[in-house]
mmCIF file of C-alpha atoms in Angstrom:
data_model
loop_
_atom_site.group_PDB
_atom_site.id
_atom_site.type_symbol
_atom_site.label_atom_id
_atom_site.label_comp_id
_atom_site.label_asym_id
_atom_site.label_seq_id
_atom_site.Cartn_x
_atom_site.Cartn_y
_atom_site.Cartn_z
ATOM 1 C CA UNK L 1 65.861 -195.513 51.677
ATOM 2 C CA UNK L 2 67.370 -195.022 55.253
ATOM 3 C CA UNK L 3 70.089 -192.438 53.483
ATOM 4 C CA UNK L 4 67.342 -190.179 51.735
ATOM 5 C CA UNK L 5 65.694 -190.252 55.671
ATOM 6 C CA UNK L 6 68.914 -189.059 56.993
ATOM 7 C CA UNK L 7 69.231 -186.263 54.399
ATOM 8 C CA UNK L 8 67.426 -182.734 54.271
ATOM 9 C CA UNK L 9 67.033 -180.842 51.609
ATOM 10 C CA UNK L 10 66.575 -177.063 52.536
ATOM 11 C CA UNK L 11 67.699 -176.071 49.346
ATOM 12 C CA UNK L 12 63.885 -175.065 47.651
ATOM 13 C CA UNK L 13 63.252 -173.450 50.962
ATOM 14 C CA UNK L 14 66.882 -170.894 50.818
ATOM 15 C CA UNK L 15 66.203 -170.062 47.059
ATOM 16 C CA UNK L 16 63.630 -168.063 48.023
ATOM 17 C CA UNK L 17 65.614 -165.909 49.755
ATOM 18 C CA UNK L 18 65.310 -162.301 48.809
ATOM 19 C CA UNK L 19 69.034 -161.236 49.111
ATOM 20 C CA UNK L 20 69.866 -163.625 45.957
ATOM 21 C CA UNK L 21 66.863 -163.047 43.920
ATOM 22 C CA UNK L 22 68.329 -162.037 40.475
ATOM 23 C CA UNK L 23 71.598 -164.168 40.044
ATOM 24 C CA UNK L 24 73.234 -163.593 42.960
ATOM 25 C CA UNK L 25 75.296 -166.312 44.518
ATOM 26 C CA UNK L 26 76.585 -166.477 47.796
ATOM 27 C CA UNK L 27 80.488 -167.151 48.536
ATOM 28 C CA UNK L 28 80.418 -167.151 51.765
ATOM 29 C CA UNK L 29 78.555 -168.247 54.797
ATOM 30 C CA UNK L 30 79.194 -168.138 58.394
ATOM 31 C CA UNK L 31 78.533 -167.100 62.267
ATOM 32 C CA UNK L 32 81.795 -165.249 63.357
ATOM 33 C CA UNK L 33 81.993 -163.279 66.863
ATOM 34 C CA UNK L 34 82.010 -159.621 66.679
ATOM 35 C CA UNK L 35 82.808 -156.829 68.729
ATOM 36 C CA UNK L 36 79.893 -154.012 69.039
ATOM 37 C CA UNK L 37 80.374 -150.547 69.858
ATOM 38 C CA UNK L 38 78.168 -147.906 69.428
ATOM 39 C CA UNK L 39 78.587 -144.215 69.504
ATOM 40 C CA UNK L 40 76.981 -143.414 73.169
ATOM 41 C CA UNK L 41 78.856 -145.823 75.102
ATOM 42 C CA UNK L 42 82.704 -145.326 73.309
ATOM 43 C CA UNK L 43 84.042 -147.082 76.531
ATOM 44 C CA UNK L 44 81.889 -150.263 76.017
ATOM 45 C CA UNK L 45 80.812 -152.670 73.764
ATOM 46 C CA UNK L 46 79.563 -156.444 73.669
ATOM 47 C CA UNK L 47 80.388 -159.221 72.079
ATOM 48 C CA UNK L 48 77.545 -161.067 69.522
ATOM 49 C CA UNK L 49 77.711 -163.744 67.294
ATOM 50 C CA UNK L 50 76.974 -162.377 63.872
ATOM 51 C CA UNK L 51 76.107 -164.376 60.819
ATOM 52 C CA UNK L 52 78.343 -162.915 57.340
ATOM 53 C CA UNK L 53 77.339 -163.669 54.063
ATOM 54 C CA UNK L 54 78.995 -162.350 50.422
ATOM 55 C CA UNK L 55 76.877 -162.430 47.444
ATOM 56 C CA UNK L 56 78.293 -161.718 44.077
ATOM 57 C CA UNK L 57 76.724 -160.790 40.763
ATOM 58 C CA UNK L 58 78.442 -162.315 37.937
ATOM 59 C CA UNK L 59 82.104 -164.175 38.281
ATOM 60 C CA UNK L 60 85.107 -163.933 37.200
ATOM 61 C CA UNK L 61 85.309 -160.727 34.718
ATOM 62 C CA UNK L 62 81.642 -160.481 34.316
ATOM 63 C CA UNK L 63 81.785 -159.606 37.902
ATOM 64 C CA UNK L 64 78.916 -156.880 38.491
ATOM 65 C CA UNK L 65 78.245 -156.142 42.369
ATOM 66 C CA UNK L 66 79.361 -157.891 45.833
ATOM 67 C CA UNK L 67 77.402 -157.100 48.453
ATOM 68 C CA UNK L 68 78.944 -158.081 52.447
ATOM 69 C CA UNK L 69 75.326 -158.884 54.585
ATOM 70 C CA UNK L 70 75.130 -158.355 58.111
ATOM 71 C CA UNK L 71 72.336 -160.123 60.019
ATOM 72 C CA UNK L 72 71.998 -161.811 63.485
ATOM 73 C CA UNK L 73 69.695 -164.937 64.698
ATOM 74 C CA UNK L 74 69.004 -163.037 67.955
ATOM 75 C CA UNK L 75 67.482 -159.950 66.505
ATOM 76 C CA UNK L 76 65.470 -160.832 63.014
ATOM 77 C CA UNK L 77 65.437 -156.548 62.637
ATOM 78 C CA UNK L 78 69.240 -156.478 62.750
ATOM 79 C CA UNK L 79 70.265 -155.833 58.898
ATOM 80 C CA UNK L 80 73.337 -153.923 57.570
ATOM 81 C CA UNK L 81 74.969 -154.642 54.520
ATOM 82 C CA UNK L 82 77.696 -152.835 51.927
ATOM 83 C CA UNK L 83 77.289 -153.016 48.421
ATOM 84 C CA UNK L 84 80.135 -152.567 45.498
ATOM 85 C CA UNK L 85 79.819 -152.234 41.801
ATOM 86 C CA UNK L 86 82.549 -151.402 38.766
ATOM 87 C CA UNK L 87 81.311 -147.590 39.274
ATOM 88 C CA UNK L 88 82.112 -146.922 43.108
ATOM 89 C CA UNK L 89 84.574 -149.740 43.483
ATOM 90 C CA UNK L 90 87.568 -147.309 42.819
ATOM 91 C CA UNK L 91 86.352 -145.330 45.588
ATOM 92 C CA UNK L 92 87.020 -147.974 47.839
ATOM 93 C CA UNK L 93 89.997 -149.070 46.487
ATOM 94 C CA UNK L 94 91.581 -145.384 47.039
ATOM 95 C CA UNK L 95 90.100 -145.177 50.968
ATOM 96 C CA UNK L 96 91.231 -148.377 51.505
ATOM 97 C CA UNK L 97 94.658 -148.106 49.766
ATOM 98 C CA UNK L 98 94.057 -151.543 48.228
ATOM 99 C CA UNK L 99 96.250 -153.439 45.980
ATOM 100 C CA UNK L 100 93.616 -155.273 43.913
ATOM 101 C CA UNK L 101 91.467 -154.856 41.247
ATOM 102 C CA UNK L 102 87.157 -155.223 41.354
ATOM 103 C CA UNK L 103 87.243 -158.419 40.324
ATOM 104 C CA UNK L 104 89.569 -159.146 43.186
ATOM 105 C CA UNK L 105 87.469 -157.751 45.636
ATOM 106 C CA UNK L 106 85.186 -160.955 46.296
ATOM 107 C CA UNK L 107 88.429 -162.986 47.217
ATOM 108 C CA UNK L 108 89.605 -160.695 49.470
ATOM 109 C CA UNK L 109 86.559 -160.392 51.367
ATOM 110 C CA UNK L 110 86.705 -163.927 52.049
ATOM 111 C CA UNK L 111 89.805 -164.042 52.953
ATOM 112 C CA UNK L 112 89.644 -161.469 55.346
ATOM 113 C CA UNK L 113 86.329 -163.211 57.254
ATOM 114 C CA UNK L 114 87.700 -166.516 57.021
ATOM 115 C CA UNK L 115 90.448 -165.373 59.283
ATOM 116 C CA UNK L 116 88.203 -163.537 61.602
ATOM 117 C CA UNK L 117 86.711 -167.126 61.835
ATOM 118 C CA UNK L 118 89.662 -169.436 61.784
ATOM 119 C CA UNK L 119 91.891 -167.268 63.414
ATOM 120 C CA UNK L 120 90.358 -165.424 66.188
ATOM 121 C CA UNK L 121 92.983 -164.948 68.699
ATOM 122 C CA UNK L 122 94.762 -162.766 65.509
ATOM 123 C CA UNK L 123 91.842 -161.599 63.818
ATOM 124 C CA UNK L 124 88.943 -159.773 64.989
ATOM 125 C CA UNK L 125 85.776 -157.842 63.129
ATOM 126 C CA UNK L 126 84.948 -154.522 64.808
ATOM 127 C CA UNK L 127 81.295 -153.420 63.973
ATOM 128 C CA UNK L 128 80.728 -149.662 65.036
ATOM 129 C CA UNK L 129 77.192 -148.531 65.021
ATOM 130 C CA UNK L 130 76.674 -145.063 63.961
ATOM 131 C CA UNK L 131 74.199 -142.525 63.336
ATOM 132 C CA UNK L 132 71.687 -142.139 60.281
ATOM 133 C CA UNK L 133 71.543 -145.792 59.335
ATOM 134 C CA UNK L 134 75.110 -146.379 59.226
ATOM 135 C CA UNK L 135 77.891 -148.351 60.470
ATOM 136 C CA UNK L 136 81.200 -149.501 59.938
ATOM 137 C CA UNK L 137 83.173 -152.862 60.120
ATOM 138 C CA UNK L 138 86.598 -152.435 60.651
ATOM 139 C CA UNK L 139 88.835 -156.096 60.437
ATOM 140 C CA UNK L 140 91.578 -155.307 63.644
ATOM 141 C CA UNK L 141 94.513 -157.654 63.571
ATOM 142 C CA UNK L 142 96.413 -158.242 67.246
ATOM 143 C CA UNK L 143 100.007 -157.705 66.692
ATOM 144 C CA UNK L 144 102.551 -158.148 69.687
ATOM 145 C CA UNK L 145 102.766 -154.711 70.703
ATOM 146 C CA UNK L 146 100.044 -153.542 68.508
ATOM 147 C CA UNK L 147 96.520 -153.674 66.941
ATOM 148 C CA UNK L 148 96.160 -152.751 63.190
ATOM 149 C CA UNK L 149 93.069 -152.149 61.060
ATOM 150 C CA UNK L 150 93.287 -154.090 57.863
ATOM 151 C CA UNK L 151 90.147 -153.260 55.915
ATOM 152 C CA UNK L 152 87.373 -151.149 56.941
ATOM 153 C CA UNK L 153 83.833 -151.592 54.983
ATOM 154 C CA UNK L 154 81.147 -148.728 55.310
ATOM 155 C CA UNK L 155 77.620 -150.621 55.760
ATOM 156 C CA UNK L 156 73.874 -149.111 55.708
ATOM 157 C CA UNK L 157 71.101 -150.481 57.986
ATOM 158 C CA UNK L 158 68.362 -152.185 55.513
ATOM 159 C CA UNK L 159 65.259 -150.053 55.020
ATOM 160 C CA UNK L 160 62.086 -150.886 56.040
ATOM 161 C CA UNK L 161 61.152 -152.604 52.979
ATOM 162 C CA UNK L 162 64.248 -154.321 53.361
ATOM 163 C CA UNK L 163 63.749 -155.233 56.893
ATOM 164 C CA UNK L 164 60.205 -156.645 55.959
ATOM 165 C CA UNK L 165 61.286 -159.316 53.154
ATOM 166 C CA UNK L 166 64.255 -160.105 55.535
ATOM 167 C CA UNK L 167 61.571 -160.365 58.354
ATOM 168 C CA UNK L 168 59.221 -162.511 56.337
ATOM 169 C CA UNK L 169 61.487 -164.899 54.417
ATOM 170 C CA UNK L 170 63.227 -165.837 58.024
ATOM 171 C CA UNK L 171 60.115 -166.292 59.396
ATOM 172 C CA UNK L 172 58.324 -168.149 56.971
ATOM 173 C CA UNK L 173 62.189 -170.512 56.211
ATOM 174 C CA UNK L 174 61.985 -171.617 60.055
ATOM 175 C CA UNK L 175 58.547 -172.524 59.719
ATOM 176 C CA UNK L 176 59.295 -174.540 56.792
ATOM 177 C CA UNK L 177 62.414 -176.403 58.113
ATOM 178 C CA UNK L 178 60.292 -177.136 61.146
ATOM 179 C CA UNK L 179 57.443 -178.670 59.209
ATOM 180 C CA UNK L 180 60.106 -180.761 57.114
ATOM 181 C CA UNK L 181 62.300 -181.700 60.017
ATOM 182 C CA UNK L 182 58.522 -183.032 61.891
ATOM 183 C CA UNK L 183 57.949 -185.290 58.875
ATOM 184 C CA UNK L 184 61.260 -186.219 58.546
ATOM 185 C CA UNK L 185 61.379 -187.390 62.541
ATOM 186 C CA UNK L 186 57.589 -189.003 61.713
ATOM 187 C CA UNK L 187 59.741 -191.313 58.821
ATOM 188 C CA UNK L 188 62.242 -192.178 60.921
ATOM 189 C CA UNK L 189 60.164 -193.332 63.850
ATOM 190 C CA UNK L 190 57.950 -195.438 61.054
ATOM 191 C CA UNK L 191 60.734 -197.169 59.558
ATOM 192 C CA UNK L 192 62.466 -197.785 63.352
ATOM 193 C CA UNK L 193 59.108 -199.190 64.106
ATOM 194 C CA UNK L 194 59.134 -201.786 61.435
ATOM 195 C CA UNK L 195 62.763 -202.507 61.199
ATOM 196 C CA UNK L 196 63.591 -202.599 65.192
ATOM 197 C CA UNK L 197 60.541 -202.351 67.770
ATOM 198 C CA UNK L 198 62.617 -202.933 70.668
ATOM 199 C CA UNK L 199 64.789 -199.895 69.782
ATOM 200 C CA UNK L 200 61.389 -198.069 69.460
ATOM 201 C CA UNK L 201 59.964 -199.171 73.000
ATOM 202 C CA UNK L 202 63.305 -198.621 74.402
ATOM 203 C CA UNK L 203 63.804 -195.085 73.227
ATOM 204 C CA UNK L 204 60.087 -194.310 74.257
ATOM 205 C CA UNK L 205 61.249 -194.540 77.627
ATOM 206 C CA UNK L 206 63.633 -191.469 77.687
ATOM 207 C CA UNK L 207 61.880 -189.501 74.988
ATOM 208 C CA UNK L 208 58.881 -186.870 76.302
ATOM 209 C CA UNK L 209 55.191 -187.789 74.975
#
């Protein structure tokens, strides 16, 4: 019993989530630092924590699509993503002189974010906002003398229908861990009631009412 208290299950909650409606499954998963620079101020930019998620559409050789998300915790209208399919992938594989095939493509995405996170120092994502919706992520690697762009991906700022669902689902997810995490607190202070009272009293002390 205590071990299903300590565990949360937010797994009903993220399968609503509208970016992997339809089979998609996500590969990847993480807050990495970015650089932002946007077209009006060329001689500044900031520095925000951006969350990065690939989602793929089939595996292996029934690979279909990858799609690279964009989003940020900060700003729930902040939505850019770049999607790739067996039609357009050779496209990208020409601009971006690459030496793998489209069912290669998912691996080297992660690859290439992992060491933006792992490796920061070395590695370091470049997000340029630009005009009409767009942007573009360029992946700069810090050589001795040198920087170098290893990959650049083109992305497009979510519609507003896009924005909406992204909008909603957040909304509605936090509200739902909330509510879980409050019953889940509510368990653990019943069970630390029966099992230890003195604990109880004593924590009462330092926690607000």
């Amino acid at each position: 019993m205590q071990e299903n208290l300590i565990q949360i299950d937010f797994s009903q909650i993220e399968s609503l989530d509208p970016c992997i409606q339809g089979g998609y499954k996500i590969i990847f998963n993480q807050e990495i630092p970015f650089m932002i620079k946007f077209p009006d101020q060329e001689d500044q930019s900031i520095v925000e924590t951006i969350r990065v998620r690939i989602m793929i559409l089939g595996n292996g050789k029934d690979l279909q699509q990858l799609t690279l998300e964009l989003s940020s915790e900060n700003d729930l209208f902040f939505y850019y993503f770049h999607t790739v399919d067996k039609d357009n992938f050779q496209v990208v594989k020409t601009n971006q002189k690459l030496n793998t095939d489209f069912f290669g493509y998912p691996e080297v995405c992660v690859k290439t974010f992992k060491r933006c996170q792992l490796e920061q120092q070395h590695f370091a994502p470049v997000l340029y906002i630009q005009q009409n919706a767009r942007a573009q992520v360029s992946i700069v690697q810090t050589l001795e003398y040198k920087e170098l762009t290893l990959i650049t991906f083109e992305m497009i700022a979510g519609d507003e229908e896009i924005i909406k669902q992204h909008v909603y689902y957040k909304h509605g997810a936090v509200k739902s861990k909330f509510q879980i995490l409050n019953a889940k607190i509510k368990d653990i202070h019943e069970l630390v009631k029966v099992k230890n009272p003195q604990l109880l009293l004593h924590l009462q002390k330092y926690l607000p009412n």
